[in-house]
């Protein structure tokens, strides 16, 4: 038997096994990454009341990467340079989403004191709690109005006020508003 043929055969089998194993690991890692990203993004998009499936955010990230990598390949004519330079674009849609979420939370925090002050004034002049919540939902800007509309809707369905506020807090929409004691 020829020694180089055995060596080449062994190398071929090793490369094939390495490729299959690497493909399996890459496929499993990709699936875990996709699941983790979709779960987290789905929860956050729900909190932000954005009616876009999380998969759109994920596939937009991939499409952005491929588009930028393709353009960079046309410019540099080297695959690894194009891939390396385009790699950060995989995270850009997610970063934009995170920044938008932080901005929404910040705006909510800024509006919360005004909303509570408006409710306090409404209660002092004789409005019911339901009317005060309705006033904030109608007259204030988003995101506070969106959250109070949900609370108002739950109250209209017969959910007790403290439970409606607790639901809003549990879903992460309004921070500590659910901790407000309602007498």
C-alpha positions as YAML, in Angstrom:
chain: A
units: angstrom
residues:
- id: 1
  name: UNK
  ca: [0.00, 0.00, 0.00]
- id: 2
  name: UNK
  ca: [1.22, 3.44, -0.88]
- id: 3
  name: UNK
  ca: [2.02, 5.63, 2.17]
- id: 4
  name: UNK
  ca: [1.03, 8.98, 0.55]
- id: 5
  name: UNK
  ca: [-2.37, 7.55, -0.40]
- id: 6
  name: UNK
  ca: [-2.98, 6.49, 3.20]
- id: 7
  name: UNK
  ca: [-1.81, 9.90, 4.45]
- id: 8
  name: UNK
  ca: [-4.06, 11.73, 2.00]
- id: 9
  name: UNK
  ca: [-6.96, 9.47, 2.91]
- id: 10
  name: UNK
  ca: [-6.40, 10.12, 6.62]
- id: 11
  name: UNK
  ca: [-6.15, 13.86, 6.04]
- id: 12
  name: UNK
  ca: [-9.33, 13.80, 3.96]
- id: 13
  name: UNK
  ca: [-11.24, 11.91, 6.68]
- id: 14
  name: UNK
  ca: [-9.91, 14.28, 9.37]
- id: 15
  name: UNK
  ca: [-10.88, 17.36, 7.36]
- id: 16
  name: UNK
  ca: [-14.33, 15.91, 6.64]
- id: 17
  name: UNK
  ca: [-14.90, 15.09, 10.33]
- id: 18
  name: UNK
  ca: [-13.66, 18.54, 11.34]
- id: 19
  name: UNK
  ca: [-15.97, 20.18, 8.79]
- id: 20
  name: UNK
  ca: [-19.02, 18.17, 9.87]
- id: 21
  name: UNK
  ca: [-18.30, 18.82, 13.56]
- id: 22
  name: UNK
  ca: [-17.66, 22.51, 12.93]
- id: 23
  name: UNK
  ca: [-20.86, 22.81, 10.88]
- id: 24
  name: UNK
  ca: [-22.85, 21.12, 13.66]
- id: 25
  name: UNK
  ca: [-21.39, 23.43, 16.33]
- id: 26
  name: UNK
  ca: [-21.94, 26.49, 14.13]
- id: 27
  name: UNK
  ca: [-25.53, 25.48, 13.40]
- id: 28
  name: UNK
  ca: [-26.31, 24.84, 17.09]
- id: 29
  name: UNK
  ca: [-24.62, 28.09, 18.18]
- id: 30
  name: UNK
  ca: [-26.53, 30.03, 15.51]
- id: 31
  name: UNK
  ca: [-29.80, 28.48, 16.67]
- id: 32
  name: UNK
  ca: [-29.09, 29.35, 20.31]
- id: 33
  name: UNK
  ca: [-28.09, 32.89, 19.36]
- id: 34
  name: UNK
  ca: [-31.26, 33.31, 17.29]
- id: 35
  name: UNK
  ca: [-33.47, 31.94, 20.08]
- id: 36
  name: UNK
  ca: [-31.84, 34.14, 22.73]
- id: 37
  name: UNK
  ca: [-32.05, 37.24, 20.55]
- id: 38
  name: UNK
  ca: [-35.63, 36.57, 19.49]
- id: 39
  name: UNK
  ca: [-36.81, 35.90, 23.05]
- id: 40
  name: UNK
  ca: [-35.20, 39.04, 24.47]
- id: 41
  name: UNK
  ca: [-36.21, 41.24, 21.56]
- id: 42
  name: UNK
  ca: [-39.76, 39.88, 21.57]
- id: 43
  name: UNK
  ca: [-40.18, 40.76, 25.25]
- id: 44
  name: UNK
  ca: [-38.68, 44.23, 24.79]
- id: 45
  name: UNK
  ca: [-40.73, 44.99, 21.67]
- id: 46
  name: UNK
  ca: [-43.86, 43.98, 23.58]
- id: 47
  name: UNK
  ca: [-42.88, 46.32, 26.42]
- id: 48
  name: UNK
  ca: [-42.38, 49.14, 23.94]
- id: 49
  name: UNK
  ca: [-45.73, 48.32, 22.33]
- id: 50
  name: UNK
  ca: [-44.13, 47.90, 18.91]
- id: 51
  name: UNK
  ca: [-46.17, 45.55, 16.76]
- id: 52
  name: UNK
  ca: [-43.24, 44.07, 14.84]
- id: 53
  name: UNK
  ca: [-42.22, 40.44, 15.23]
- id: 54
  name: UNK
  ca: [-38.79, 39.98, 16.79]
- id: 55
  name: UNK
  ca: [-37.79, 37.81, 13.85]
- id: 56
  name: UNK
  ca: [-37.96, 40.90, 11.63]
- id: 57
  name: UNK
  ca: [-35.31, 42.57, 13.81]
- id: 58
  name: UNK
  ca: [-33.13, 39.46, 13.67]
- id: 59
  name: UNK
  ca: [-33.38, 38.96, 9.91]
- id: 60
  name: UNK
  ca: [-32.92, 42.67, 9.31]
- id: 61
  name: UNK
  ca: [-29.62, 42.36, 11.19]
- id: 62
  name: UNK
  ca: [-28.53, 39.49, 8.96]
- id: 63
  name: UNK
  ca: [-29.67, 41.24, 5.79]
- id: 64
  name: UNK
  ca: [-27.82, 44.42, 6.79]
- id: 65
  name: UNK
  ca: [-24.65, 42.43, 7.40]
- id: 66
  name: UNK
  ca: [-24.89, 40.64, 4.04]
- id: 67
  name: UNK
  ca: [-25.61, 43.85, 2.17]
- id: 68
  name: UNK
  ca: [-22.72, 45.76, 3.74]
- id: 69
  name: UNK
  ca: [-20.36, 42.78, 3.40]
- id: 70
  name: UNK
  ca: [-21.29, 42.46, -0.28]
- id: 71
  name: UNK
  ca: [-20.65, 46.14, -0.88]
- id: 72
  name: UNK
  ca: [-17.32, 46.00, 0.95]
- id: 73
  name: UNK
  ca: [-16.33, 42.93, -1.04]
- id: 74
  name: UNK
  ca: [-16.96, 44.86, -4.25]
- id: 75
  name: UNK
  ca: [-14.75, 47.67, -2.94]
- id: 76
  name: UNK
  ca: [-11.87, 45.63, -1.45]
- id: 77
  name: UNK
  ca: [-12.15, 42.33, -3.39]
- id: 78
  name: UNK
  ca: [-11.09, 40.44, -0.23]
- id: 79
  name: UNK
  ca: [-13.69, 38.33, 1.59]
- id: 80
  name: UNK
  ca: [-12.15, 38.40, 5.07]
- id: 81
  name: UNK
  ca: [-11.72, 42.19, 5.03]
- id: 82
  name: UNK
  ca: [-15.30, 42.67, 3.88]
- id: 83
  name: UNK
  ca: [-16.60, 40.24, 6.53]
- id: 84
  name: UNK
  ca: [-14.52, 41.76, 9.31]
- id: 85
  name: UNK
  ca: [-15.50, 45.32, 8.48]
- id: 86
  name: UNK
  ca: [-19.18, 44.40, 8.08]
- id: 87
  name: UNK
  ca: [-19.36, 42.35, 11.30]
- id: 88
  name: UNK
  ca: [-20.44, 45.28, 13.53]
- id: 89
  name: UNK
  ca: [-23.49, 45.82, 11.31]
- id: 90
  name: UNK
  ca: [-24.90, 42.56, 12.69]
- id: 91
  name: UNK
  ca: [-25.47, 44.41, 15.95]
- id: 92
  name: UNK
  ca: [-26.65, 47.79, 14.62]
- id: 93
  name: UNK
  ca: [-30.41, 47.05, 14.46]
- id: 94
  name: UNK
  ca: [-30.25, 45.62, 17.99]
- id: 95
  name: UNK
  ca: [-28.32, 48.67, 19.23]
- id: 96
  name: UNK
  ca: [-30.89, 50.99, 17.62]
- id: 97
  name: UNK
  ca: [-33.64, 48.97, 19.30]
- id: 98
  name: UNK
  ca: [-31.91, 49.20, 22.70]
- id: 99
  name: UNK
  ca: [-31.38, 52.95, 22.31]
- id: 100
  name: UNK
  ca: [-35.04, 53.45, 21.38]
- id: 101
  name: UNK
  ca: [-36.11, 51.43, 24.42]
- id: 102
  name: UNK
  ca: [-33.87, 53.47, 26.73]
- id: 103
  name: UNK
  ca: [-35.22, 56.69, 25.22]
- id: 104
  name: UNK
  ca: [-38.79, 55.50, 25.80]
- id: 105
  name: UNK
  ca: [-38.06, 54.58, 29.42]
- id: 106
  name: UNK
  ca: [-36.38, 57.95, 29.95]
- id: 107
  name: UNK
  ca: [-39.34, 59.82, 28.43]
- id: 108
  name: UNK
  ca: [-41.72, 57.81, 30.59]
- id: 109
  name: UNK
  ca: [-39.74, 58.74, 33.70]
- id: 110
  name: UNK
  ca: [-39.84, 62.40, 32.76]
- id: 111
  name: UNK
  ca: [-43.61, 62.29, 32.19]
- id: 112
  name: UNK
  ca: [-44.48, 60.27, 35.28]
- id: 113
  name: UNK
  ca: [-44.30, 63.16, 37.75]
- id: 114
  name: UNK
  ca: [-46.51, 65.32, 35.51]
- id: 115
  name: UNK
  ca: [-49.00, 62.49, 35.10]
- id: 116
  name: UNK
  ca: [-49.21, 61.90, 38.84]
- id: 117
  name: UNK
  ca: [-49.50, 65.64, 39.46]
- id: 118
  name: UNK
  ca: [-52.32, 65.89, 36.90]
- id: 119
  name: UNK
  ca: [-54.09, 62.95, 38.52]
- id: 120
  name: UNK
  ca: [-53.65, 64.50, 41.95]
- id: 121
  name: UNK
  ca: [-55.15, 67.79, 40.77]
- id: 122
  name: UNK
  ca: [-58.04, 65.95, 39.09]
- id: 123
  name: UNK
  ca: [-58.78, 63.99, 42.27]
- id: 124
  name: UNK
  ca: [-58.70, 67.22, 44.32]
- id: 125
  name: UNK
  ca: [-61.37, 68.84, 42.13]
- id: 126
  name: UNK
  ca: [-63.64, 65.82, 42.44]
- id: 127
  name: UNK
  ca: [-62.78, 63.50, 39.58]
- id: 128
  name: UNK
  ca: [-62.93, 59.79, 40.26]
- id: 129
  name: UNK
  ca: [-59.73, 57.75, 39.93]
- id: 130
  name: UNK
  ca: [-61.10, 56.28, 36.69]
- id: 131
  name: UNK
  ca: [-61.65, 59.79, 35.30]
- id: 132
  name: UNK
  ca: [-58.18, 60.90, 36.40]
- id: 133
  name: UNK
  ca: [-56.56, 57.89, 34.66]
- id: 134
  name: UNK
  ca: [-58.68, 58.61, 31.57]
- id: 135
  name: UNK
  ca: [-57.57, 62.25, 31.58]
- id: 136
  name: UNK
  ca: [-53.88, 61.28, 31.63]
- id: 137
  name: UNK
  ca: [-54.49, 58.70, 28.87]
- id: 138
  name: UNK
  ca: [-56.20, 61.31, 26.67]
- id: 139
  name: UNK
  ca: [-54.22, 64.47, 27.34]
- id: 140
  name: UNK
  ca: [-50.61, 63.42, 27.76]
- id: 141
  name: UNK
  ca: [-48.16, 62.37, 25.05]
- id: 142
  name: UNK
  ca: [-46.74, 58.92, 24.50]
- id: 143
  name: UNK
  ca: [-45.35, 56.84, 26.14]
- id: 144
  name: UNK
  ca: [-47.20, 57.71, 29.36]
- id: 145
  name: UNK
  ca: [-50.53, 57.99, 27.55]
- id: 146
  name: UNK
  ca: [-50.08, 54.52, 26.04]
- id: 147
  name: UNK
  ca: [-49.50, 52.98, 29.44]
- id: 148
  name: UNK
  ca: [-52.44, 54.75, 31.03]
- id: 149
  name: UNK
  ca: [-54.66, 53.70, 28.11]
- id: 150
  name: UNK
  ca: [-53.84, 50.08, 28.92]
- id: 151
  name: UNK
  ca: [-54.56, 50.65, 32.62]
- id: 152
  name: UNK
  ca: [-57.82, 52.43, 31.70]
- id: 153
  name: UNK
  ca: [-58.80, 49.58, 29.37]
- id: 154
  name: UNK
  ca: [-58.22, 47.00, 32.11]
- id: 155
  name: UNK
  ca: [-60.20, 49.09, 34.57]
- id: 156
  name: UNK
  ca: [-63.06, 49.31, 32.02]
- id: 157
  name: UNK
  ca: [-63.02, 45.53, 31.82]
- id: 158
  name: UNK
  ca: [-63.63, 45.36, 35.57]
- id: 159
  name: UNK
  ca: [-60.07, 44.75, 36.74]
- id: 160
  name: UNK
  ca: [-59.52, 46.47, 40.11]
- id: 161
  name: UNK
  ca: [-57.31, 49.57, 39.93]
- id: 162
  name: UNK
  ca: [-54.53, 48.11, 42.06]
- id: 163
  name: UNK
  ca: [-54.50, 44.95, 39.90]
- id: 164
  name: UNK
  ca: [-54.41, 46.99, 36.66]
- id: 165
  name: UNK
  ca: [-51.46, 49.01, 38.00]
- id: 166
  name: UNK
  ca: [-49.74, 45.83, 39.22]
- id: 167
  name: UNK
  ca: [-50.22, 44.22, 35.78]
- id: 168
  name: UNK
  ca: [-48.63, 47.25, 34.14]
- id: 169
  name: UNK
  ca: [-45.67, 47.06, 36.53]
- id: 170
  name: UNK
  ca: [-45.26, 43.29, 36.12]
- id: 171
  name: UNK
  ca: [-45.14, 43.61, 32.36]
- id: 172
  name: UNK
  ca: [-42.31, 46.08, 32.78]
- id: 173
  name: UNK
  ca: [-44.17, 48.90, 31.13]
- id: 174
  name: UNK
  ca: [-44.35, 51.41, 33.97]
- id: 175
  name: UNK
  ca: [-41.59, 50.74, 36.45]
- id: 176
  name: UNK
  ca: [-42.79, 51.21, 40.02]
- id: 177
  name: UNK
  ca: [-46.21, 52.70, 39.23]
- id: 178
  name: UNK
  ca: [-47.78, 49.43, 40.31]
- id: 179
  name: UNK
  ca: [-46.41, 50.02, 43.81]
- id: 180
  name: UNK
  ca: [-48.63, 53.09, 44.25]
- id: 181
  name: UNK
  ca: [-51.17, 52.39, 46.99]
- id: 182
  name: UNK
  ca: [-54.75, 52.89, 45.92]
- id: 183
  name: UNK
  ca: [-57.22, 53.44, 48.72]
...
